Short mmCIF file of C-alpha atoms in Angstrom, two decimals:
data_model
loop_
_atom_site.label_atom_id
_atom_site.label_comp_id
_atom_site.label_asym_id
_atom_site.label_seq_id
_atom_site.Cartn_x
_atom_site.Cartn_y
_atom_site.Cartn_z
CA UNK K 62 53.92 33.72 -35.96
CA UNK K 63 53.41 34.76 -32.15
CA UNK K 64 57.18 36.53 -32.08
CA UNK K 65 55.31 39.15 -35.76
CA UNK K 66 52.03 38.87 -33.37
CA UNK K 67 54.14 40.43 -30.49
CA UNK K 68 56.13 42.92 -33.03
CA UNK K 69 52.71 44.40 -34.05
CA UNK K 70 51.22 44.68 -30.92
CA UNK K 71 54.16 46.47 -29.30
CA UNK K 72 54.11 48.38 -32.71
CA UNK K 73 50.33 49.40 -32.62
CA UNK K 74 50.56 49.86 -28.77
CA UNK K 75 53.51 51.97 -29.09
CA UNK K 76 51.87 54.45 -32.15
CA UNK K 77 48.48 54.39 -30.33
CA UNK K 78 49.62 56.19 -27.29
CA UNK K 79 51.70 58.41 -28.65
CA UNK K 80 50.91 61.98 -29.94
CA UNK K 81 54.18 61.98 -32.51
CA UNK K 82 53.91 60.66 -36.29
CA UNK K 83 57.55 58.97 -35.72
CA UNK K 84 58.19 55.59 -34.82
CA UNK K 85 61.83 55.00 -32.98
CA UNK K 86 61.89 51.71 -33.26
CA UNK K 87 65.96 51.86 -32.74
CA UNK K 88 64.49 52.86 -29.31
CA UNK K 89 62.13 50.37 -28.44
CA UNK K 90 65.08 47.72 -29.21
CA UNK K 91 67.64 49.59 -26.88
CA UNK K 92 64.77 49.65 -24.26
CA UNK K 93 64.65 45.45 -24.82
CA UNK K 94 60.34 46.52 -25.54
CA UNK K 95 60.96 43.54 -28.64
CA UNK K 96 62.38 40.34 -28.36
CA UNK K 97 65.71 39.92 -30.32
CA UNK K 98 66.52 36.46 -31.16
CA UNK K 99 69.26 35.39 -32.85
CA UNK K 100 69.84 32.49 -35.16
CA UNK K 101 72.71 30.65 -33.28
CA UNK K 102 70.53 30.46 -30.22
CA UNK K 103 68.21 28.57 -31.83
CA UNK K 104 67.82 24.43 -30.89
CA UNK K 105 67.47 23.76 -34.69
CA UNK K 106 68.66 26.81 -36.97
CA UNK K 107 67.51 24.88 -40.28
CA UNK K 108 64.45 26.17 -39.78
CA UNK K 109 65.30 29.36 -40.87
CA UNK K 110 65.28 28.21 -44.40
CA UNK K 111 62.65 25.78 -44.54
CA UNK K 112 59.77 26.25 -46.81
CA UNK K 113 57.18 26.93 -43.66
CA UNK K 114 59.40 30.08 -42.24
CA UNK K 115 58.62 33.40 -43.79
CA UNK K 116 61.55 35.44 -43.73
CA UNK K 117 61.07 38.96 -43.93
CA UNK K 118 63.28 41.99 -44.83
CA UNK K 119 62.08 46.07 -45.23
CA UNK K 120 64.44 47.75 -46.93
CA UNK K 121 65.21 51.77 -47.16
CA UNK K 122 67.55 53.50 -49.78
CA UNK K 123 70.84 53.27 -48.52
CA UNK K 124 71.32 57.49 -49.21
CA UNK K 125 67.99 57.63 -47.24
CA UNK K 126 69.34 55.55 -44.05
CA UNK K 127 72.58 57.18 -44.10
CA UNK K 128 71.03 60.67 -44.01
CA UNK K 129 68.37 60.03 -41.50
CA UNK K 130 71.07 58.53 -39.31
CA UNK K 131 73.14 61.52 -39.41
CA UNK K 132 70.26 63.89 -38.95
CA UNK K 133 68.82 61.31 -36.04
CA UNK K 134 72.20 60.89 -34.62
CA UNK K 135 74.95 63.09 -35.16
CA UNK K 136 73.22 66.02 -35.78
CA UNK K 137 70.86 66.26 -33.08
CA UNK K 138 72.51 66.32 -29.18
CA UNK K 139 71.00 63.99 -27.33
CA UNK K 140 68.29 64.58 -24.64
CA UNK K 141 69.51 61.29 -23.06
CA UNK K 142 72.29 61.28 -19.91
CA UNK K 143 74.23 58.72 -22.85
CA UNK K 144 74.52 58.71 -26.10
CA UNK K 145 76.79 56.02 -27.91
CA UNK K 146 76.77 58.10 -30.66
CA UNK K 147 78.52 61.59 -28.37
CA UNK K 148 81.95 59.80 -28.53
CA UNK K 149 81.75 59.60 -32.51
CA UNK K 150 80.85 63.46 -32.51
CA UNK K 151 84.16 63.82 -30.70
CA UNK K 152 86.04 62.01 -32.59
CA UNK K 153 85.08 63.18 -35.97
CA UNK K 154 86.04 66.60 -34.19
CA UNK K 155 89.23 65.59 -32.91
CA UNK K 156 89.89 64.39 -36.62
CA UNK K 157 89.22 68.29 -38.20
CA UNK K 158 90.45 69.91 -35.22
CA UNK K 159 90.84 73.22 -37.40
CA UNK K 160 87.39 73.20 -38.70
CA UNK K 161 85.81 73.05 -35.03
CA UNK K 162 87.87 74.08 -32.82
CA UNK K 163 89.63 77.88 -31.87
CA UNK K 164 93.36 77.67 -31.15
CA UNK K 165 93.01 77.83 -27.27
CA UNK K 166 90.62 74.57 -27.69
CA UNK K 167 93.21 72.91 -30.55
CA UNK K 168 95.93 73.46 -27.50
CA UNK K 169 93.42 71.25 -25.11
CA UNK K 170 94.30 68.43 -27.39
CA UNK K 171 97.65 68.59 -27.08
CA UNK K 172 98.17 68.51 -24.17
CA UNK K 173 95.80 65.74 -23.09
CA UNK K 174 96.47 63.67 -25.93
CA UNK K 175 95.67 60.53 -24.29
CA UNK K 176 91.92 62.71 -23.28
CA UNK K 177 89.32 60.81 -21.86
CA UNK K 178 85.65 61.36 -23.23
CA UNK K 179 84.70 64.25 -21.10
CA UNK K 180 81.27 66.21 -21.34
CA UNK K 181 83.54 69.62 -20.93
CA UNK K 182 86.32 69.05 -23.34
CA UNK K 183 86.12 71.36 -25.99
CA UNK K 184 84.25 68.71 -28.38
CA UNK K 185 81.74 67.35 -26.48
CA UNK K 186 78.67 69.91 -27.87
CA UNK K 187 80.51 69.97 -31.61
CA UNK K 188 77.78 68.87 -34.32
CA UNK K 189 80.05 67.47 -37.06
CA UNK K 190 79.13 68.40 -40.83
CA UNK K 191 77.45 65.89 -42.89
CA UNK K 192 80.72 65.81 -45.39
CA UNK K 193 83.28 65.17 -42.30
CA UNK K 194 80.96 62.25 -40.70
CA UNK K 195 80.20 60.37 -44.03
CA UNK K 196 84.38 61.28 -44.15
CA UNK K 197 84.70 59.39 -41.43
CA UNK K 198 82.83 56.25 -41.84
CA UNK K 199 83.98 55.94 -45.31
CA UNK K 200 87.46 56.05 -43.92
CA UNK K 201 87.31 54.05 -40.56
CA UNK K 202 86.25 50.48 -40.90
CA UNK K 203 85.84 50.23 -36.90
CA UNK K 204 82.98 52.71 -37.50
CA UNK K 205 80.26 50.65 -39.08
CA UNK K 206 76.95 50.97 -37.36
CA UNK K 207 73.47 48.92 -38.04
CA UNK K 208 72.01 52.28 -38.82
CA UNK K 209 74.27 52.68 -42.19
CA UNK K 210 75.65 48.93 -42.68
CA UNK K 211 74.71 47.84 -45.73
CA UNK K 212 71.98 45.18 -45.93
CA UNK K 213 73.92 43.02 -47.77
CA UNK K 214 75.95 42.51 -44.83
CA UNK K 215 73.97 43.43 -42.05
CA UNK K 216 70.99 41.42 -42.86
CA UNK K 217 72.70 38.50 -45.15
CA UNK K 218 70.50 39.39 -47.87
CA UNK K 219 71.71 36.28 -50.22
CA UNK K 220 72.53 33.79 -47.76
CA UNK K 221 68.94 34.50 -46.02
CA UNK K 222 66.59 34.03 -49.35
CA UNK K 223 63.94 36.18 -47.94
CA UNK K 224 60.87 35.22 -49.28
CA UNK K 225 59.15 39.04 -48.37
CA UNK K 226 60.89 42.12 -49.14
CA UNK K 227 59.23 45.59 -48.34
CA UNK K 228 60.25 48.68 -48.86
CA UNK K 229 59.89 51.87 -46.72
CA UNK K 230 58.72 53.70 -49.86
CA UNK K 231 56.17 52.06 -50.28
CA UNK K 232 55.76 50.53 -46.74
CA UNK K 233 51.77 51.08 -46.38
CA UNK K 234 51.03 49.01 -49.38
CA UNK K 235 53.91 46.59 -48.79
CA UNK K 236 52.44 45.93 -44.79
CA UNK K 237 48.89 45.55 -46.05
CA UNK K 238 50.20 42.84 -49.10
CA UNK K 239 52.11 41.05 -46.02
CA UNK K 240 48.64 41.38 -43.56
CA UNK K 241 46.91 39.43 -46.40
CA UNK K 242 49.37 36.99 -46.68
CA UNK K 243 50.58 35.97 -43.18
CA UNK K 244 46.77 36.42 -42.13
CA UNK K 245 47.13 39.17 -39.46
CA UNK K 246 44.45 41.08 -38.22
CA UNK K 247 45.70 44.72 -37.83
CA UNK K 248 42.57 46.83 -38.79
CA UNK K 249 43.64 49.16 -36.01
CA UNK K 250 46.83 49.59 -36.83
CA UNK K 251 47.40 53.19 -38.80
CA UNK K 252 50.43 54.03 -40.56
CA UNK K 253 49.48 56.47 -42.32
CA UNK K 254 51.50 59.48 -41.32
CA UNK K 255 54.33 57.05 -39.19
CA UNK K 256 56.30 56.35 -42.45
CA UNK K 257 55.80 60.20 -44.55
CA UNK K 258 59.15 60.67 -46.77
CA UNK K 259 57.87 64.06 -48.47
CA UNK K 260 59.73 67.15 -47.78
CA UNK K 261 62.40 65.43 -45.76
CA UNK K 262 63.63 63.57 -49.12
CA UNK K 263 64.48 67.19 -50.70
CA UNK K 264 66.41 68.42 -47.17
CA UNK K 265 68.65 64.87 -47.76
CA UNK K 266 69.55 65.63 -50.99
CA UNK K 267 70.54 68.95 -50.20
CA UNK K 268 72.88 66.90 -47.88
CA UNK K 269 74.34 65.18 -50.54
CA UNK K 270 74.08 68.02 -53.04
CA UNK K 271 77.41 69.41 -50.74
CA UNK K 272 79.42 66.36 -50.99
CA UNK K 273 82.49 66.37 -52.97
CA UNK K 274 81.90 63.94 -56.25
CA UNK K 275 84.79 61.44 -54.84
CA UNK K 276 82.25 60.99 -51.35
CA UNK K 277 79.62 60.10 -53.33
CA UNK K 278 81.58 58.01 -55.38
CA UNK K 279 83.04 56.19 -52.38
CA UNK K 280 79.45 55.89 -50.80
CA UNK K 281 78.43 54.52 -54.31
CA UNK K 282 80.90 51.64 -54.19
CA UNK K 283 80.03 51.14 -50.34
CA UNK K 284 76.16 49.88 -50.97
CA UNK K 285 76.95 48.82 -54.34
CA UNK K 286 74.88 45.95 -53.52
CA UNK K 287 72.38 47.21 -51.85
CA UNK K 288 71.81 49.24 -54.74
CA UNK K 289 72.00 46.12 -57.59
CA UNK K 290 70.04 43.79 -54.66
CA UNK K 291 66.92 46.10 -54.09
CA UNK K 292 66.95 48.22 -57.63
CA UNK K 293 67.98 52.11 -55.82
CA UNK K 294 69.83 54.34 -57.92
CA UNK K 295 72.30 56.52 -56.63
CA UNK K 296 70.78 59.56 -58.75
CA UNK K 297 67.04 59.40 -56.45
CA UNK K 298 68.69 61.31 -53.80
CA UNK K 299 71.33 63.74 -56.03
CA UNK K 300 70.00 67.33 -56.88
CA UNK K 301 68.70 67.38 -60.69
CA UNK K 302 71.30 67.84 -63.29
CA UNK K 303 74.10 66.68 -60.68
CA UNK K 304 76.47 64.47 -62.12
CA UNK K 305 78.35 62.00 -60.36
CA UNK K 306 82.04 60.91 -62.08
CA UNK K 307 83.31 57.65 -60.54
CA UNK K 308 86.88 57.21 -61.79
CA UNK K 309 89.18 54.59 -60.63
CA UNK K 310 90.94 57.24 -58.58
CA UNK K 311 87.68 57.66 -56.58
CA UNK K 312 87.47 53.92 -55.74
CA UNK K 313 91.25 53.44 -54.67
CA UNK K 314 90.75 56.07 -52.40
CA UNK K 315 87.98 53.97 -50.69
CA UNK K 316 89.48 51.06 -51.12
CA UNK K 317 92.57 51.86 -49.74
CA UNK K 318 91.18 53.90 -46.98
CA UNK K 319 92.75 57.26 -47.33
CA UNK K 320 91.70 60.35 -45.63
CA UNK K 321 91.61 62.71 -48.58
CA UNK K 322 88.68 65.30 -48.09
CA UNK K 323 90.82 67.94 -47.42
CA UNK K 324 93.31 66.87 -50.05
CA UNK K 325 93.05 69.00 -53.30
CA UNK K 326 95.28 67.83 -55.74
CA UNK K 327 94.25 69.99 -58.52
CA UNK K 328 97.62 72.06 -58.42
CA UNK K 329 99.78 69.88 -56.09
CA UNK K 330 100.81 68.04 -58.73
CA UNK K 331 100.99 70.19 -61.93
CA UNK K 332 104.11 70.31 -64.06
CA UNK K 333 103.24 73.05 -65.80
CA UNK K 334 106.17 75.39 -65.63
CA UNK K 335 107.76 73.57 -63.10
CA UNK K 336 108.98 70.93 -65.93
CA UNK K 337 110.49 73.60 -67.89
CA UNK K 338 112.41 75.16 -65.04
CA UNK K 339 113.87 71.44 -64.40
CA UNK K 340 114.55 70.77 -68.00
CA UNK K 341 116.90 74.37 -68.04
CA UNK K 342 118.38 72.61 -65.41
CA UNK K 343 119.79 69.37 -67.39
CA UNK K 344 120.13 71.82 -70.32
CA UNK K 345 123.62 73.16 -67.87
CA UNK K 346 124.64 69.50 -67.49
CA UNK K 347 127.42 67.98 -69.63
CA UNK K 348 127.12 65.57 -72.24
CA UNK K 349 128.38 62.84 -69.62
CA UNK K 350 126.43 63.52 -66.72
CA UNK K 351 123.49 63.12 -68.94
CA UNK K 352 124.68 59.70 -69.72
CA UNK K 353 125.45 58.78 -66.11
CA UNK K 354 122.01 59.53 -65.03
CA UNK K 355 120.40 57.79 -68.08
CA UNK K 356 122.82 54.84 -66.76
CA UNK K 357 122.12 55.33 -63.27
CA UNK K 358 118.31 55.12 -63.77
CA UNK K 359 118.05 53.15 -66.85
CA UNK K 360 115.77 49.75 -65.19
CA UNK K 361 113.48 52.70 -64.61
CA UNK K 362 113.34 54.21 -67.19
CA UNK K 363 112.85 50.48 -68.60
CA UNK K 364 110.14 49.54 -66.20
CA UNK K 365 108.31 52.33 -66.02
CA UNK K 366 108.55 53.39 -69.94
CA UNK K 367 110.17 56.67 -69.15
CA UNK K 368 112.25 58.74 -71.39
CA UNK K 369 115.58 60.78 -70.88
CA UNK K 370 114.41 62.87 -73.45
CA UNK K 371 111.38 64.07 -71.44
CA UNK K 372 113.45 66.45 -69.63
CA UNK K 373 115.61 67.73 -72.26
CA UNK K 374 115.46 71.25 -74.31
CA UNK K 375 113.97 70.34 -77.69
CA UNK K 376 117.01 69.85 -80.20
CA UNK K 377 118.92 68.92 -76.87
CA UNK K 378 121.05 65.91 -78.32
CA UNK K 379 122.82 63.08 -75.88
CA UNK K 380 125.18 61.02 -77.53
CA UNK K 381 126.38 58.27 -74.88
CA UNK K 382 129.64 56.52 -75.85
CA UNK K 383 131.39 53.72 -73.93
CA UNK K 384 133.82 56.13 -72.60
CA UNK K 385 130.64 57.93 -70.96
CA UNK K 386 130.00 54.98 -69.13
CA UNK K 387 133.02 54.50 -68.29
CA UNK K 388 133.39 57.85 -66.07
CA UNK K 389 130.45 56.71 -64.36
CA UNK K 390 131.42 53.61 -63.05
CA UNK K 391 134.90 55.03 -61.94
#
């Protein structure tokens, strides 16, 4: 109870003597102002999940998190001499070189390819695009950060049975219900206008109204249990009358981990004409090459239930005789 006690009063302190209506509580942790304590350092760790400990989670939608941490942290250069979060600007510019960067700058690259994080290298004021960061983390695992990890991970939402669960939606109502039932006294504290979601909901989802269906998709399958674990639907932050289309295409690519924003398969891989110029091609072939070929690939055409046929002229007829065969193996 003292370690909430001392949360709240660095909390209340913190919102008193400021003039801003935004906590940065991400902040206050870097800055060591609240105690972090974690559960291997404690004498007895049991405790944890005894009936007398109150354990406590607030929760945020996981579109809402990712967006805010963009906004908070990719998209805004930071005031500070450091930022952790200027080498993952470069780096997502280094990755779309062409989108960022003139030719002259592209040429920096090459020839420093082993380049050092420099604040004058041709990346180092780049703000990366919403669509090439979530890009990014989607597609490098090394990349995940407590400000987008999902809970279920982060916070070991089922191996933690928390007995409280708020949510930043509805976090006024949600810290008064816990007040009452931990027995608190924070009269003074205000939150009022700390935790405000209103227009700044509407400038997310324009964020994610610009996302290619497959990157929503792959962000879908990413907090799919922060979404079944705290009841958030995917459609709260998606313009009206968007539609999302998951296919099982959309999920390999996640699951596999390939790089594909920039990959439009939509005519790479029609056989529109391009099957009829290949089938006047076998229509010039003999009667035996035909059969070598159907010999030469038959396990896959077996395997794969392909068929010589496909690439013949209609009325094209292959009649394959022993004696075929024959010419092939010789």
């Amino acid at each position: 109870m003292s370690l909430l006690s001392l949360f709240l009063s660095h909390l209340t302190m913190t919102t008193n003597k400021s003039n801003s209506t935004q906590l940065d509580l991400w902040s206050m942790y870097q800055k060591t102002a609240l105690p972090y304590v974690r559960p291997r350092t404690l004498s007895d760790s049991s405790i944890l999940f005894s009936k007398s400990f109150t354990r406590i989670i607030f929760v945020r939608h996981p579109f809402e998190r990712l967006a805010s941490a963009y906004v908070d942290k990719i998209a805004t250069l930071s005031s500070e001499p450091f930022s952790i979060y200027d080498n993952l600007r470069r780096k997502i510019c280094r990755k779309f070189p062409f989108f960022y960067l003139t030719s002259s700058e592209q040429n920096y690259y090459r020839t420093f390819r082993m380049v050092q994080n420099q604040r004058n290298e041709p990346c180092d004021k780049v703000i990366p695009t919403f669509e090439h960061f979530v890009t990014h983390i989607m597609f490098d695992s090394s990349q995940v950060d407590v400000h987008w990890q999902p809970y279920s991970t982060l916070c070991h939402a089922c191996t933690m049975k928390y007995n409280f669960i708020g949510k930043y939606e509805t976090i006024q109502e949600d810290l008064d219900l816990l007040r009452v039932q931990l027995g608190l006294n924070t009269t003074n504290w205000n939150t009022k206008n700390n935790f405000s979601t209103g227009k700044t909901k509407e400038n997310y989802k324009l964020l994610y109204s610009k996302l290619p269906n497959h990157l929503i998709c792959n962000l879908k399958h990413f907090y799919q249990e922060d979404f079944k674990l705290f009841n958030y639907q995917v459609e709260d932050y998606l313009i009206d009358n968007q539609k999302v289309q998951c296919s099982s295409q959309s999920l390999l690519r996640v699951q596999l981990g390939l790089n594909t924003t920039n990959w439009n398969t939509k005519n790479n891989f029609s056989t529109g004409k391009t099957k009829e110029n290949y089938k006047l091609l076998y229509s010039k072939l003999p009667n035996h090459l035909i059969c070598n070929l159907k010999h030469f690939y038959q396990e896959d055409f077996k395997l794969f239930n392909y068929q010589v046929e496909d690439y013949l002229i209609d009325n094209q007829k292959v009649q394959c005789s022993s004696q075929s065969y024959r010419r092939f193996s010789l």
